[in-house]
Amino acid sequence: MIRFLKGLVLLPVAVLVILLAVANRAPVTLSFDPFSEVPAFSLVLPLYAIVFVAVALGIVVGGIFTWLGQGRVRRTARSRGRTVRRLEEETTRLRAAVPEPEPVRPGLPARTALPAPR
C-alpha cells in the first residue's frame, strides 16, 4: 500500500520535473562576479540544471543542519540505551540470585501466610 501511495505522489512530481527540464533548456549565464561587466568566473548552463543543482544543494545543506541540530537527541538516546542495557543485566543477575519457588504439588494445599493475630 505504501509503495502504491509513494508511486502515486512521485509520478506527478517526476512528470513536473521532466516538463520543467524540457521547457527551460535554454542556456543561461551563471555569474559569480556581481561587480564586473565581464565576469571572471561564469558558467553557461541550461536553466533547469541550475534549478536542480540549487534544489539538491538546499536538500544537502538542510540535511546537514538538521543532523547537527539533533545531536542532543541522539546523545540522550545513546545514554538511555546504555541505562536500559545496564538495568536489563542487573535484572538478569538479580533473577539468577533469587531461588526458584517450590513447585505446587497436586493434591496438597498451596502454602499461604498465617492469618494475622486478632
mmCIF file with all atom_site columns, N, CA and C in Angstrom, residues 20-30 43-54:
data_model
loop_
_atom_site.group_PDB
_atom_site.id
_atom_site.type_symbol
_atom_site.label_atom_id
_atom_site.label_alt_id
_atom_site.label_comp_id
_atom_site.label_asym_id
_atom_site.label_entity_id
_atom_site.label_seq_id
_atom_site.pdbx_PDB_ins_code
_atom_site.Cartn_x
_atom_site.Cartn_y
_atom_site.Cartn_z
_atom_site.occupancy
_atom_site.B_iso_or_equiv
_atom_site.pdbx_formal_charge
_atom_site.auth_seq_id
_atom_site.auth_comp_id
_atom_site.auth_asym_id
_atom_site.auth_atom_id
_atom_site.pdbx_PDB_model_num
ATOM 1  N N  . LEU A 1 20 ? 9.602  20.707 -16.529 1.00 0.00 ? 20 LEU A N  1
ATOM 2  C CA . LEU A 1 20 ? 10.450 21.857 -16.202 1.00 0.00 ? 20 LEU A CA 1
ATOM 3  C C  . LEU A 1 20 ? 11.754 21.801 -16.995 1.00 0.00 ? 20 LEU A C  1
ATOM 4  N N  . ALA A 1 21 ? 12.355 20.619 -17.074 1.00 0.00 ? 21 ALA A N  1
ATOM 5  C CA . ALA A 1 21 ? 13.626 20.483 -17.800 1.00 0.00 ? 21 ALA A CA 1
ATOM 6  C C  . ALA A 1 21 ? 13.446 20.737 -19.295 1.00 0.00 ? 21 ALA A C  1
ATOM 7  N N  . VAL A 1 22 ? 12.360 20.246 -19.865 1.00 0.00 ? 22 VAL A N  1
ATOM 8  C CA . VAL A 1 22 ? 12.131 20.428 -21.299 1.00 0.00 ? 22 VAL A CA 1
ATOM 9  C C  . VAL A 1 22 ? 11.793 21.888 -21.609 1.00 0.00 ? 22 VAL A C  1
ATOM 10 N N  . ALA A 1 23 ? 11.004 22.527 -20.760 1.00 0.00 ? 23 ALA A N  1
ATOM 11 C CA . ALA A 1 23 ? 10.569 23.903 -21.031 1.00 0.00 ? 23 ALA A CA 1
ATOM 12 C C  . ALA A 1 23 ? 11.674 24.922 -20.776 1.00 0.00 ? 23 ALA A C  1
ATOM 13 N N  . ASN A 1 24 ? 12.673 24.606 -19.962 1.00 0.00 ? 24 ASN A N  1
ATOM 14 C CA . ASN A 1 24 ? 13.716 25.575 -19.584 1.00 0.00 ? 24 ASN A CA 1
ATOM 15 C C  . ASN A 1 24 ? 15.103 25.071 -19.962 1.00 0.00 ? 24 ASN A C  1
ATOM 16 N N  . ARG A 1 25 ? 15.259 24.663 -21.198 1.00 0.00 ? 25 ARG A N  1
ATOM 17 C CA . ARG A 1 25 ? 16.553 24.139 -21.624 1.00 0.00 ? 25 ARG A CA 1
ATOM 18 C C  . ARG A 1 25 ? 17.427 25.187 -22.305 1.00 0.00 ? 25 ARG A C  1
ATOM 19 N N  . ALA A 1 26 ? 16.989 26.415 -22.372 1.00 0.00 ? 26 ALA A N  1
ATOM 20 C CA . ALA A 1 26 ? 17.795 27.485 -22.982 1.00 0.00 ? 26 ALA A CA 1
ATOM 21 C C  . ALA A 1 26 ? 18.996 27.785 -22.092 1.00 0.00 ? 26 ALA A C  1
ATOM 22 N N  . PRO A 1 27 ? 20.150 28.073 -22.694 1.00 0.00 ? 27 PRO A N  1
ATOM 23 C CA . PRO A 1 27 ? 21.341 28.359 -21.880 1.00 0.00 ? 27 PRO A CA 1
ATOM 24 C C  . PRO A 1 27 ? 21.225 29.703 -21.166 1.00 0.00 ? 27 PRO A C  1
ATOM 25 N N  . VAL A 1 28 ? 21.720 29.719 -19.929 1.00 0.00 ? 28 VAL A N  1
ATOM 26 C CA . VAL A 1 28 ? 21.709 30.913 -19.086 1.00 0.00 ? 28 VAL A CA 1
ATOM 27 C C  . VAL A 1 28 ? 23.120 31.083 -18.540 1.00 0.00 ? 28 VAL A C  1
ATOM 28 N N  . THR A 1 29 ? 23.589 32.323 -18.455 1.00 0.00 ? 29 THR A N  1
ATOM 29 C CA . THR A 1 29 ? 24.911 32.579 -17.890 1.00 0.00 ? 29 THR A CA 1
ATOM 30 C C  . THR A 1 29 ? 24.779 32.760 -16.388 1.00 0.00 ? 29 THR A C  1
ATOM 31 N N  . LEU A 1 30 ? 25.488 31.916 -15.651 1.00 0.00 ? 30 LEU A N  1
ATOM 32 C CA . LEU A 1 30 ? 25.519 32.000 -14.193 1.00 0.00 ? 30 LEU A CA 1
ATOM 33 C C  . LEU A 1 30 ? 26.840 32.642 -13.809 1.00 0.00 ? 30 LEU A C  1
ATOM 34 N N  . LEU A 1 43 ? 29.471 30.460 -15.705 1.00 0.00 ? 43 LEU A N  1
ATOM 35 C CA . LEU A 1 43 ? 29.112 29.206 -16.360 1.00 0.00 ? 43 LEU A CA 1
ATOM 36 C C  . LEU A 1 43 ? 27.912 29.437 -17.255 1.00 0.00 ? 43 LEU A C  1
ATOM 37 N N  . VAL A 1 44 ? 27.889 28.775 -18.387 1.00 0.00 ? 44 VAL A N  1
ATOM 38 C CA . VAL A 1 44 ? 26.719 28.800 -19.260 1.00 0.00 ? 44 VAL A CA 1
ATOM 39 C C  . VAL A 1 44 ? 26.087 27.418 -19.168 1.00 0.00 ? 44 VAL A C  1
ATOM 40 N N  . LEU A 1 45 ? 24.918 27.376 -18.521 1.00 0.00 ? 45 LEU A N  1
ATOM 41 C CA . LEU A 1 45 ? 24.213 26.112 -18.279 1.00 0.00 ? 45 LEU A CA 1
ATOM 42 C C  . LEU A 1 45 ? 22.742 26.278 -18.642 1.00 0.00 ? 45 LEU A C  1
ATOM 43 N N  . PRO A 1 46 ? 22.060 25.182 -18.896 1.00 0.00 ? 46 PRO A N  1
ATOM 44 C CA . PRO A 1 46 ? 20.608 25.277 -19.055 1.00 0.00 ? 46 PRO A CA 1
ATOM 45 C C  . PRO A 1 46 ? 19.973 25.684 -17.722 1.00 0.00 ? 46 PRO A C  1
ATOM 46 N N  . LEU A 1 47 ? 18.887 26.420 -17.789 1.00 0.00 ? 47 LEU A N  1
ATOM 47 C CA . LEU A 1 47 ? 18.234 26.909 -16.576 1.00 0.00 ? 47 LEU A CA 1
ATOM 48 C C  . LEU A 1 47 ? 17.803 25.765 -15.661 1.00 0.00 ? 47 LEU A C  1
ATOM 49 N N  . TYR A 1 48 ? 17.293 24.672 -16.240 1.00 0.00 ? 48 TYR A N  1
ATOM 50 C CA . TYR A 1 48 ? 16.836 23.571 -15.397 1.00 0.00 ? 48 TYR A CA 1
ATOM 51 C C  . TYR A 1 48 ? 17.997 22.966 -14.603 1.00 0.00 ? 48 TYR A C  1
ATOM 52 N N  . ALA A 1 49 ? 19.206 22.942 -15.168 1.00 0.00 ? 49 ALA A N  1
ATOM 53 C CA . ALA A 1 49 ? 20.362 22.402 -14.444 1.00 0.00 ? 49 ALA A CA 1
ATOM 54 C C  . ALA A 1 49 ? 20.682 23.269 -13.232 1.00 0.00 ? 49 ALA A C  1
ATOM 55 N N  . ILE A 1 50 ? 20.605 24.582 -13.399 1.00 0.00 ? 50 ILE A N  1
ATOM 56 C CA . ILE A 1 50 ? 20.863 25.486 -12.280 1.00 0.00 ? 50 ILE A CA 1
ATOM 57 C C  . ILE A 1 50 ? 19.817 25.293 -11.188 1.00 0.00 ? 50 ILE A C  1
ATOM 58 N N  . VAL A 1 51 ? 18.555 25.159 -11.585 1.00 0.00 ? 51 VAL A N  1
ATOM 59 C CA . VAL A 1 51 ? 17.484 24.948 -10.605 1.00 0.00 ? 51 VAL A CA 1
ATOM 60 C C  . VAL A 1 51 ? 17.677 23.623 -9.882  1.00 0.00 ? 51 VAL A C  1
ATOM 61 N N  . PHE A 1 52 ? 17.993 22.555 -10.606 1.00 0.00 ? 52 PHE A N  1
ATOM 62 C CA . PHE A 1 52 ? 18.178 21.246 -9.976  1.00 0.00 ? 52 PHE A CA 1
ATOM 63 C C  . PHE A 1 52 ? 19.362 21.250 -9.015  1.00 0.00 ? 52 PHE A C  1
ATOM 64 N N  . VAL A 1 53 ? 20.455 21.884 -9.407  1.00 0.00 ? 53 VAL A N  1
ATOM 65 C CA . VAL A 1 53 ? 21.623 21.954 -8.520  1.00 0.00 ? 53 VAL A CA 1
ATOM 66 C C  . VAL A 1 53 ? 21.292 22.766 -7.266  1.00 0.00 ? 53 VAL A C  1
ATOM 67 N N  . ALA A 1 54 ? 20.556 23.860 -7.432  1.00 0.00 ? 54 ALA A N  1
ATOM 68 C CA . ALA A 1 54 ? 20.175 24.673 -6.275  1.00 0.00 ? 54 ALA A CA 1
ATOM 69 C C  . ALA A 1 54 ? 19.282 23.885 -5.312  1.00 0.00 ? 54 ALA A C  1
#
